[in-house]
Coordinates of C-alpha atoms and ligand atoms in Angstrom, one line a residue:
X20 CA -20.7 -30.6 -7.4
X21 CA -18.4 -31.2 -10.8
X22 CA -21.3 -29.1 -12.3
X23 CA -21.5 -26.5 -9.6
X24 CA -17.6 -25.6 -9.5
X25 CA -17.3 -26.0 -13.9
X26 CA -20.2 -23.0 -13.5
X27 CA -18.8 -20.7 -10.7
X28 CA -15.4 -20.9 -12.7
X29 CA -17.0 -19.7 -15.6
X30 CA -18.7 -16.6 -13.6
X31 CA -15.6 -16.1 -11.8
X32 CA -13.6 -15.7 -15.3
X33 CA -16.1 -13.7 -17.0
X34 CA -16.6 -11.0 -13.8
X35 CA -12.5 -11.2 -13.8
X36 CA -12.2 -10.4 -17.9
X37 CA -14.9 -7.3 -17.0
X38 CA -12.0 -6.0 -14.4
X39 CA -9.0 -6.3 -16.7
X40 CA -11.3 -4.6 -19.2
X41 CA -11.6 -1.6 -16.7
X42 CA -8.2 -1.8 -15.3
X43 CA -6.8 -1.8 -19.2
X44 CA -9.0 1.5 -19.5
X45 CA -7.6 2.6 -16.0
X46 CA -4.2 2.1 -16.9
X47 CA -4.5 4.1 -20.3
X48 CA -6.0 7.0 -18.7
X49 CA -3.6 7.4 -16.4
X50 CA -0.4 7.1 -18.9
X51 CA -1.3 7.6 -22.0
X52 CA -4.5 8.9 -22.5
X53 CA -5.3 12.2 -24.5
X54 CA -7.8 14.9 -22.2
X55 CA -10.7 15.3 -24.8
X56 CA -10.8 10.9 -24.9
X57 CA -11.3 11.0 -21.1
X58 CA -15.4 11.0 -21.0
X59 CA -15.6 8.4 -23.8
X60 CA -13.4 6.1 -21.7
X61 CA -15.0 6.9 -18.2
X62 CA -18.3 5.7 -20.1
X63 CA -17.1 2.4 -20.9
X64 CA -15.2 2.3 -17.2
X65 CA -18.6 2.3 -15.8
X66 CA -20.0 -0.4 -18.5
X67 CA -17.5 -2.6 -17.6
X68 CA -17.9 -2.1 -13.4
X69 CA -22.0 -2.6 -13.9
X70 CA -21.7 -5.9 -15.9
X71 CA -19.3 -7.0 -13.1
X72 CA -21.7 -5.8 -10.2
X73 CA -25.1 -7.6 -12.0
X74 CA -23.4 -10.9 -11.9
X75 CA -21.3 -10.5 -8.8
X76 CA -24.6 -9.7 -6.8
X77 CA -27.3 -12.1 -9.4
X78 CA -29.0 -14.9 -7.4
X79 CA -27.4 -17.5 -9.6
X80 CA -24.4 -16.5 -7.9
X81 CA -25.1 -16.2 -4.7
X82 CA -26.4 -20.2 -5.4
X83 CA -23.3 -21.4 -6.9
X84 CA -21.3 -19.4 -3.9
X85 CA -23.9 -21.4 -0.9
X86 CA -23.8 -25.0 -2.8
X87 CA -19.7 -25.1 -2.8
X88 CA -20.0 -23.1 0.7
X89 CA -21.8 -26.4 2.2
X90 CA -18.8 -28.3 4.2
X91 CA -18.6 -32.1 2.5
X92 CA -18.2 -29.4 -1.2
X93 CA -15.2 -27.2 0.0
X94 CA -13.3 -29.9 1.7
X95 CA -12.8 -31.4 -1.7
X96 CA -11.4 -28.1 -3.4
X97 CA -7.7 -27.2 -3.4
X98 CA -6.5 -24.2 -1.2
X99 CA -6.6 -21.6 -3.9
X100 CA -10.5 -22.3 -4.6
X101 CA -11.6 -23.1 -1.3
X102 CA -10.0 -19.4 0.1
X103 CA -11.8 -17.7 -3.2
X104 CA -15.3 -19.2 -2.5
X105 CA -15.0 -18.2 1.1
X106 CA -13.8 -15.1 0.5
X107 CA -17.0 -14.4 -2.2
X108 CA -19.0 -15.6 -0.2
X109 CA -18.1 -13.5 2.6
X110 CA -18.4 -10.1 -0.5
X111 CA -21.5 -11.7 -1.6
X112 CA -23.4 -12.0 2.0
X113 CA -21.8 -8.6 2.4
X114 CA -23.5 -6.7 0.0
X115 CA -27.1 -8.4 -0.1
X116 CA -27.0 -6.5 3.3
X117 CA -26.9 -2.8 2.0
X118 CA -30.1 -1.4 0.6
X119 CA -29.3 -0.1 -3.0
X120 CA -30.3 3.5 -3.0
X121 CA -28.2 4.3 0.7
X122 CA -25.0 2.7 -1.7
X123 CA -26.1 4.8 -4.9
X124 CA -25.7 7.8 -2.0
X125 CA -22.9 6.6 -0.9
X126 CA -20.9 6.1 -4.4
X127 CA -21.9 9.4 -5.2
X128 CA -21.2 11.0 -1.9
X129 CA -17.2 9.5 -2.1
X130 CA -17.3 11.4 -5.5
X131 CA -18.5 15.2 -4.0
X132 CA -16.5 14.7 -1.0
X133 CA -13.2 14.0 -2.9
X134 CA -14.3 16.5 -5.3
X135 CA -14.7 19.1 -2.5
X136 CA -11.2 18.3 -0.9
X137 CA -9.6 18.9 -3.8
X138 CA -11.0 22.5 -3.7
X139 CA -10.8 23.3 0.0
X140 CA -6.9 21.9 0.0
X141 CA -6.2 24.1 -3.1
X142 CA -8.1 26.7 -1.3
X143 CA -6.6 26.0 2.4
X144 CA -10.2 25.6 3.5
X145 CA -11.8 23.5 5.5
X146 CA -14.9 24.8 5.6
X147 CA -15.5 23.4 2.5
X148 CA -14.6 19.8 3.4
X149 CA -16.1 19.7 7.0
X150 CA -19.9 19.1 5.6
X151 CA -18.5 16.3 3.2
X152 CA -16.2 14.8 5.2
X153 CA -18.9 14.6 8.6
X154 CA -21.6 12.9 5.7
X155 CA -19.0 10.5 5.0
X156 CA -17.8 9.7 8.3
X157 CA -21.7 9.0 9.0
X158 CA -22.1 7.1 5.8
X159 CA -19.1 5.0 6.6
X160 CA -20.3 4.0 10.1
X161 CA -23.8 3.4 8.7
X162 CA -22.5 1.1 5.5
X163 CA -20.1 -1.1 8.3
X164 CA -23.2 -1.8 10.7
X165 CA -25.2 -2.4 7.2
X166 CA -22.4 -5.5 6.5
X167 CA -21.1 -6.4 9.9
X168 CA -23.6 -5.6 12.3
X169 CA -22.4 -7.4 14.8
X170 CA -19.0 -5.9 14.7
X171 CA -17.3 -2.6 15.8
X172 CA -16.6 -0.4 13.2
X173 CA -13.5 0.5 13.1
X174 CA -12.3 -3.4 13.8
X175 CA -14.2 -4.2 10.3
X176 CA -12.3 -1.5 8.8
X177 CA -8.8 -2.4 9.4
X178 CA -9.9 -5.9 8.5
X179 CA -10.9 -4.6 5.4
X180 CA -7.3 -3.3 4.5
X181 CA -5.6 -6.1 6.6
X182 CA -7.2 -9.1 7.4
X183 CA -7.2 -10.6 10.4
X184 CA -5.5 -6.8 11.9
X185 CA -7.5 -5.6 15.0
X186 CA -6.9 -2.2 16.8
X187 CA -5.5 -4.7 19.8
X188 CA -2.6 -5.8 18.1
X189 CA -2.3 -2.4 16.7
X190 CA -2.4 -0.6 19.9
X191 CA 0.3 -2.9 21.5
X192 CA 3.0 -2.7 18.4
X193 CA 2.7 1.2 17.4
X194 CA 3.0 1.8 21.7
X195 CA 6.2 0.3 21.5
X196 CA 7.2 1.6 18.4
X197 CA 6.2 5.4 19.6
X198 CA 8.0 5.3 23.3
X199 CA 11.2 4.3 21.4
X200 CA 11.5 6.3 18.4
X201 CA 10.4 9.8 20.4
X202 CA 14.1 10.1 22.0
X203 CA 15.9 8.5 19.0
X204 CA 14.2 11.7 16.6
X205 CA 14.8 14.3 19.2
X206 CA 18.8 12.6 19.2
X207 CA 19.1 12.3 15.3
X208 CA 17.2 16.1 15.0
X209 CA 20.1 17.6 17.1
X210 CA 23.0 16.6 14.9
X211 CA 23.6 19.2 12.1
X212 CA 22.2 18.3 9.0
X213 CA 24.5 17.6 6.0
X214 CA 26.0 19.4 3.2
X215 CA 24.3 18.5 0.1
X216 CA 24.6 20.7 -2.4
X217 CA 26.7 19.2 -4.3
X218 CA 24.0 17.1 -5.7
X219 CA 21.8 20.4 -6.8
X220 CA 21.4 20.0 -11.0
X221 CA 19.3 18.9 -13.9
X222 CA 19.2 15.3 -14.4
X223 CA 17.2 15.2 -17.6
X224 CA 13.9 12.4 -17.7
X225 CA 15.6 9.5 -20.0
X226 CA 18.7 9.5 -18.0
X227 CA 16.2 9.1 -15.2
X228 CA 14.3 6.9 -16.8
X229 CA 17.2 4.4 -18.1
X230 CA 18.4 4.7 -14.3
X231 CA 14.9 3.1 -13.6
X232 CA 14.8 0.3 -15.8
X233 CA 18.6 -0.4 -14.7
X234 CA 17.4 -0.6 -10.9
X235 CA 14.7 -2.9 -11.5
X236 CA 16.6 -5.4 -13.2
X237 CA 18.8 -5.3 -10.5
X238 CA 16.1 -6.1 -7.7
X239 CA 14.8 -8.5 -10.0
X240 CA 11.4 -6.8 -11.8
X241 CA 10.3 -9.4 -14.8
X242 CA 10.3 -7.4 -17.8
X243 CA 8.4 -10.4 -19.4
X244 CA 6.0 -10.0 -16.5
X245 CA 5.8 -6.4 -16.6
X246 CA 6.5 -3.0 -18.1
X247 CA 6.2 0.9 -17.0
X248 CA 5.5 3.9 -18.0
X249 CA 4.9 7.8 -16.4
X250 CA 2.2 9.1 -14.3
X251 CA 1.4 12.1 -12.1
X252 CA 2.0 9.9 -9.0
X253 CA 3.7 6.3 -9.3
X254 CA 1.9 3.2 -9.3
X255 CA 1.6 -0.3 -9.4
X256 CA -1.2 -2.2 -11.4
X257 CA -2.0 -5.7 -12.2
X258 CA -3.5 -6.4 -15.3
X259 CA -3.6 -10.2 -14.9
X260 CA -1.5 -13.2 -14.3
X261 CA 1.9 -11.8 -15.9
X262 CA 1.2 -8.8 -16.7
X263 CA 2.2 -6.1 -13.7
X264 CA 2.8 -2.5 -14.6
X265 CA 4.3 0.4 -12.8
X266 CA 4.7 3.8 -13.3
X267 CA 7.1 6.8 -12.3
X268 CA 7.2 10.1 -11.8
X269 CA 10.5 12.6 -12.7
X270 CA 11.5 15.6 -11.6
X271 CA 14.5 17.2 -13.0
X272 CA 15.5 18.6 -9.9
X273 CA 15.6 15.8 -7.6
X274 CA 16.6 12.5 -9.6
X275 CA 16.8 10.4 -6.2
X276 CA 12.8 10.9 -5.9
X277 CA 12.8 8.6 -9.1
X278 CA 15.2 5.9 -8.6
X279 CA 13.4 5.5 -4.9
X280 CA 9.7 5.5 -6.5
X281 CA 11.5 2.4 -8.5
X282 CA 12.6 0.6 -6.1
X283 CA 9.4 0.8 -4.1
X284 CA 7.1 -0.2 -7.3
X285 CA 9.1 -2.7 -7.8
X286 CA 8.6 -4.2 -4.6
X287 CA 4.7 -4.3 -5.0
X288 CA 5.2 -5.6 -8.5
X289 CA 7.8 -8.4 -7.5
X290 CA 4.9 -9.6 -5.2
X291 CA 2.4 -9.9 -7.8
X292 CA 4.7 -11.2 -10.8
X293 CA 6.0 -14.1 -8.7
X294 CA 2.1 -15.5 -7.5
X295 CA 2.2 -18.9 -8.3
X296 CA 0.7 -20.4 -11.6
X297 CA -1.0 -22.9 -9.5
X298 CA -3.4 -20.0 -8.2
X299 CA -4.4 -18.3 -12.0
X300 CA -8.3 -18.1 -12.0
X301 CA -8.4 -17.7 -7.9
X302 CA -8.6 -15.3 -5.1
X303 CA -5.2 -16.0 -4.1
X304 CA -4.3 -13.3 -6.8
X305 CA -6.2 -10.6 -5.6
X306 CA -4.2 -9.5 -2.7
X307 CA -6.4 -7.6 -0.5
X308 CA -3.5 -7.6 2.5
X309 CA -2.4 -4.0 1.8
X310 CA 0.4 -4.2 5.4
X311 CA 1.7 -7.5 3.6
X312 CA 2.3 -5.3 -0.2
X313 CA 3.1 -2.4 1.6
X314 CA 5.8 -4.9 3.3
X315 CA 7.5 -5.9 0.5
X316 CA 7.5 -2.4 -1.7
X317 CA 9.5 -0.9 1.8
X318 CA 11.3 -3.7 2.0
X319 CA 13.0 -2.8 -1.1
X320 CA 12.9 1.0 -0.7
X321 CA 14.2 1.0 2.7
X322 CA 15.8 -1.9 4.1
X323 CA 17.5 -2.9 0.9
X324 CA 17.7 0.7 -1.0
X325 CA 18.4 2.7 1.7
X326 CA 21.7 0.3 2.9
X327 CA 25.1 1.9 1.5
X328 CA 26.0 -1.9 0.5
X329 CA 23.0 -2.0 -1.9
X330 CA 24.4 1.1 -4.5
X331 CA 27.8 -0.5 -4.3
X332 CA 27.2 -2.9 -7.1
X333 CA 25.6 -0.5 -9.3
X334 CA 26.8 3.0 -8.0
X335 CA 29.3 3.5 -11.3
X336 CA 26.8 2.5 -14.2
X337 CA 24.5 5.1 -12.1
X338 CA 26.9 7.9 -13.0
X339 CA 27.6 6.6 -16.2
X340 CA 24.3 7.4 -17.3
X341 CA 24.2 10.8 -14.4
X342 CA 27.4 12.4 -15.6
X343 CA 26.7 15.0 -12.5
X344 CA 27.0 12.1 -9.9
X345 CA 30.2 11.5 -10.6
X346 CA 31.4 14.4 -8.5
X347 CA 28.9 12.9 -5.9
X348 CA 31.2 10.2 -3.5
X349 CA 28.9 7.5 -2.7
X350 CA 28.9 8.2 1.4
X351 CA 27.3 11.6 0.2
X352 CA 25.1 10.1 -2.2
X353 CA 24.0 7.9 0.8
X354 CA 23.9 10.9 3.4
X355 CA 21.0 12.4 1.3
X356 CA 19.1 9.0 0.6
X357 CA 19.2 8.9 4.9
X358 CA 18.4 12.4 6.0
X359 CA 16.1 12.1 9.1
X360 CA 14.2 15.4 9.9
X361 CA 10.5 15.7 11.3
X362 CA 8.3 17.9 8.9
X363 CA 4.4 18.3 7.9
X364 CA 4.0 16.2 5.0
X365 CA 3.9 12.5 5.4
X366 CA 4.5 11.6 1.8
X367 CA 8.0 13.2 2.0
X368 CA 9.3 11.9 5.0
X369 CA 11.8 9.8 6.1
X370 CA 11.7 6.0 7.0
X371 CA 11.7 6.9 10.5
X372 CA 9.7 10.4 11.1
X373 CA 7.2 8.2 8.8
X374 CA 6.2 6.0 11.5
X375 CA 5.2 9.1 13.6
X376 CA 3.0 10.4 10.5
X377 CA 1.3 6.9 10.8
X378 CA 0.7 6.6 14.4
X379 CA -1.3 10.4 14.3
X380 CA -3.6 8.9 11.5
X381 CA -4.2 6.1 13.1
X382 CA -4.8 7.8 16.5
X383 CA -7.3 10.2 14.7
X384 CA -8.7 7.4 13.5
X385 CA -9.8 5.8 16.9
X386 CA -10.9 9.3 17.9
X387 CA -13.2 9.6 15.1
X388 CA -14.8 6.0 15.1
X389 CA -14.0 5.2 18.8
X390 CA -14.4 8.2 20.6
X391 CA -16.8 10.0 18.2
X392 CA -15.2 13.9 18.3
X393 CA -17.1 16.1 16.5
X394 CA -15.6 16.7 12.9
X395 CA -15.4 20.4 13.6
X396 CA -12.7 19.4 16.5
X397 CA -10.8 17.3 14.0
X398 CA -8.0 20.4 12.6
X399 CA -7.3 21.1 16.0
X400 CA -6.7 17.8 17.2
X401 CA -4.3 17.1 14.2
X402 CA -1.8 19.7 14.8
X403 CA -1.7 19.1 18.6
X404 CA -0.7 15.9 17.9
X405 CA 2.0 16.6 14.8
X406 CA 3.2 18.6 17.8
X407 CA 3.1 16.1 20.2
X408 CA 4.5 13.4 18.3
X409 CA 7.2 15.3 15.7
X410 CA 7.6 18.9 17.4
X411 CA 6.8 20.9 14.4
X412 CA 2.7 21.8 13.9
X413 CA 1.1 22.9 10.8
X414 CA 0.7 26.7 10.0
X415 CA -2.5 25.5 8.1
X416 CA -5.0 22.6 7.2
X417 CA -3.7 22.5 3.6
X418 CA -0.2 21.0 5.6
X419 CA -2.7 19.1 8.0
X420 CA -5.2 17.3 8.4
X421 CA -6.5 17.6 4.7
X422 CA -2.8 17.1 2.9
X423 CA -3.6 12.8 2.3
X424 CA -6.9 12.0 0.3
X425 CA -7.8 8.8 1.9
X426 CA -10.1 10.0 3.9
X427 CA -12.1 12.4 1.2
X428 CA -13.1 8.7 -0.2
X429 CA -13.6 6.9 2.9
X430 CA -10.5 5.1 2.8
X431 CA -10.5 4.7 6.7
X432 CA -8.5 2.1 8.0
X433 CA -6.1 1.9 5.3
X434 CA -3.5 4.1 6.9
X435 CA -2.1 1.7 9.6
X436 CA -1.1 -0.7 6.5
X437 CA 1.8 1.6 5.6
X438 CA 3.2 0.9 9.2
X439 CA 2.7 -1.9 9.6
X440 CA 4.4 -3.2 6.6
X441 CA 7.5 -1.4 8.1
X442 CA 7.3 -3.7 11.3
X443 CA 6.9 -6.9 9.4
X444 CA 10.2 -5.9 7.1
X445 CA 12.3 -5.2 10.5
X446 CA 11.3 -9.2 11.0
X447 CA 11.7 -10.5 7.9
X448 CA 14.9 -8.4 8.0
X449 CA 16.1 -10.3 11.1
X450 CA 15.0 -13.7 9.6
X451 CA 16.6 -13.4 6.0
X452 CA 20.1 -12.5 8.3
X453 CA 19.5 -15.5 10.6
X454 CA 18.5 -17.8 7.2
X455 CA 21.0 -16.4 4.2
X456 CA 23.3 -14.3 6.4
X457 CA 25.1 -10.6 6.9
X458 CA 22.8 -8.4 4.4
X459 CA 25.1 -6.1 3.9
X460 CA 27.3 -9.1 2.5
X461 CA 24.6 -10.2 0.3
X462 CA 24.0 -6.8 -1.3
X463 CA 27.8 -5.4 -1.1
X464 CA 28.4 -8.8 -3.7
X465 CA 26.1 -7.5 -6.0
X466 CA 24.1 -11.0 -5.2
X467 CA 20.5 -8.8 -4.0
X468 CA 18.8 -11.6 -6.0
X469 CA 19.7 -14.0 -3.7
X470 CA 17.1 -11.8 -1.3
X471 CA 14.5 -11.8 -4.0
X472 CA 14.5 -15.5 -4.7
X473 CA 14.2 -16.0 -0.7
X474 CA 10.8 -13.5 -0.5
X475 CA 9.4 -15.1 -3.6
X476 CA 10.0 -18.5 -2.0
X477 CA 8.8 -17.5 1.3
X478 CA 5.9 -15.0 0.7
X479 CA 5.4 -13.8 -3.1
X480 CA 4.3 -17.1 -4.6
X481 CA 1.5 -17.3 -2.2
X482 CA -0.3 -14.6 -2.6
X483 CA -2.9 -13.7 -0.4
X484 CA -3.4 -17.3 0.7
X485 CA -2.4 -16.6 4.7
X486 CA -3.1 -13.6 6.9
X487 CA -0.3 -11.4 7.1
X488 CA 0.3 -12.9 10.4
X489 CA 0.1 -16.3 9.4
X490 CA 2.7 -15.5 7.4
X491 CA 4.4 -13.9 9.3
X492 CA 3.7 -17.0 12.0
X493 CA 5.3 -19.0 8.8
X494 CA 7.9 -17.1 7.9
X495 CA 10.0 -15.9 11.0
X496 CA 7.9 -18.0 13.4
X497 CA 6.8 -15.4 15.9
X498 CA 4.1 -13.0 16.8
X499 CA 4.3 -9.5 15.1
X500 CA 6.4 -7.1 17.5
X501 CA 7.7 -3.7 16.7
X502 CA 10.9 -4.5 18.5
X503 CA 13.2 -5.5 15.1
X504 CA 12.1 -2.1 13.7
X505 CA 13.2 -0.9 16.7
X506 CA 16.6 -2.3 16.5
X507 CA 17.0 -1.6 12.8
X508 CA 16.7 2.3 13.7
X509 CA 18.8 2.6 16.6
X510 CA 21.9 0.5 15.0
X511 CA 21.3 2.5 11.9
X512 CA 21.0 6.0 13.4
X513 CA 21.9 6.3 16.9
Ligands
ZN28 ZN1 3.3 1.3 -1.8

């Protein structure tokens, strides 16, 4: 057994130094990379991902994986090894399933199809993405029965995104969530919408950027753990154990966009920079619990950044380094942070149309995989739902169904994750008031710390050791319900 575990280790560390290889290349590509290098590096991107593969999938492997699998082996391992050899296994049995050249297809397939939406959304076409996205709405269904084939489909792919998630659970929480946010939208979407212009401007990118750094410190972003740098669309990465990078985006224009990115970044990477030590070289880092990371990054952006009492501490040294905000008062500053209007686009909407976004993806979800609509049907059925569920219904498909590229790849099942983190932070909201007291008292003392230290106690340093709802079942010792959310909202905006 000593033997057995000494070798796997050794696999495990050499398949992980392949990935930080290829995520170091990832990261560089996307921040810092000149065009003409890009081939070179894409190249070595696919060395790296092939040397991983061969020994991920090699028979020696799948040995190791079975011997430390057997019960009287993984009852002596600690928690950290015990969850990664179950979890490889469960990868490893996975994958011997799917015949090589149908996931050659496939690979290639994710590439034409993203390819192709990139042209028929530029184009406002969807003619040109209905072929690609019905072959990989086939292909999908086809690789799930492949590595589950006792399972339903789309139940394997929520899993996937968030383990131990079914469409049950899911069905039950967004329900509630949808029957009481319809009349609180149609309530907030009568009231006039506020003045804001006095925010218009240029706020120029290092004022924006030293606005950035300023934020993070003050949510508590380890910049011995971390560092950041611009990108087309912000990010967070993890290069290994204390290393975490993020990235921004700036536009001139509309300097809130930035700080926000920030402060949601920084969420994700305060997760992965305060893993325990005790689980370097395990599974427990890899946190494939996208609701739980999603959780934390909103927690930040919304429940914490989006609270007048949180830009108290710091509003001044803002407009120190924003000259033009100091003709902003903070209740106007916070007027625009909170605007709540339904419109097309869910990556610019508000923390509560948002929800609504999330609940028509996940409903066209269950019509594709459930009831099996025809992919022709899908445009239509998108904008008689944005109707249905936010009023407003898109003029085209470019504003539709094809403005998120999820689905191009065959990222199905990912979508509820965004949600779903919501509904956990309107309990873990409840529970840190119940545990340290008024929030707004925390954050209005400039002590927001005091929050961090309490999530890195609670949920940060374990990684992805429990389901998000054990942890949740841990942490605020109840079942997952949409009704904190709820609450949140209606005190905020009603
Ligand atoms: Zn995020």
């Amino acid at each position: 057994m000593e033997q057995t575990l000494k070798k796997f280790k050794e696999y495990y560390k050499r398949m992980k130094q392949y990935e930080q290889a290829g995520t170091m290349l990832a990261w560089d590509m996307q921040t810092a990379s000149p065009k003409d290098s890009v081939d070179s590096k894409i190249e070595s991107l696919g060395f790296f991902s092939t040397e991983k593969f061969k020994l991920s999938t090699s028979e020696e492997y799948g040995q190791l994986l079975s011997e430390l699998a057997k019960t009287e082996n993984l009852s002596k391992l600690d928690d950290g090894m015990k969850l990664t050899i179950k979890r490889e296994l469960r990868d490893y049995t996975r994958f011997k399933r799917v015949p090589e050249a149908f996931y050659t297809e496939f690979v290639t397939e994710k590439a034409r199809s993203e390819h192709a939406w990139e042209e028929a959304k530029q184009k406002d076409d969807f003619s040109i993405y209905e072929p690609h996205l019905d072959k990989i709405i086939s292909m999908t269904k086809e690789f799930v029965h492949y590595i589950e084939p006792e399972k339903d489909v789309y139940e394997v792919l929520l899993d996937m995104y968030e383990e131990g998630m079914d469409s049950h659970t899911i069905d039950t929480i967004f329900e509630e969530l949808k029957e009481g946010l319809c009349p609180l939208i149609k309530k907030i979407t009568s009231r006039p919408e506020p003045d804001l212009s006095v925010l218009n401007g240029k706020y120029d990118v290092l004022s924006q950027k030293r606005v950035q750094d300023l934020l993070l410190e003050y949510i508590g972003f380890n910049f011995d753990r971390g560092t950041t740098a611009e990108s087309v669309h912000p990010f967070t990465i993890t290069l290994c154990h204390g290393d975490v990078r993020i990235t921004n985006s700036y536009d001139e224009e509309a300097p809130i966009s930035s700080m926000f990115s920030a402060i949601h970044e920084g969420g994700h990477a305060i997760f992965e920079q305060n893993i325990s030590d005790k689980y370097i070289g395990t599974a427990v880092e890899q946190i494939n619990l996208m609701g739980l990371h999603e959780s934390q990054s909103r927690f930040y952006e919304n429940m914490l950044g989006r609270n007048k009492n949180f830009w108290i501490p710091v509003y001044d040294k803002i407009t120190e380094i924003h000259p033009q905000l100091k003709k902003v008062p903070l209740d106007v500053f916070m007027q625009a942070v909170n605007v709540v209007r339904p419109s097309l686009i869910r990556v610019d909407a508000d923390e509560v149309t948002y929800c609504m976004h999330i609940i028509l993806r996940y409903e066209m979800e269950k019509a594709i995989f459930i009831d099996n609509i025809p992919t022709k049907d899908l445009p239509e059925l998108w904008n008689k739902k944005m109707l249905e569920l936010l009023g407003v219904r898109p003029k085209s498909d470019a504003e539709g169904i094809m403005q998120d590229m999820h689905w191009s790849d065959g990222s199905f099942g990912y979508f509820p994750s965004y949600l779903l983190g919501s509904i956990y932070d309107g309990m873990l909201l409840e529970q840190i008031e119940e545990e340290l007291g008024s929030i707004d008292d925390i954050l209005s003392k400039g002590k927001i710390k005091e929050i961090t230290l309490w999530l890195n106690e609670k949920i940060h340093q374990y990684g992805s050791l429990y389901t998000s709802k054990e942890v949740l079942q841990r942490v605020c010792h109840k079942e997952i319900s949409a009704r904190p959310l709820l609450d949140y909202f209606t005190k905020k905006y009603n």
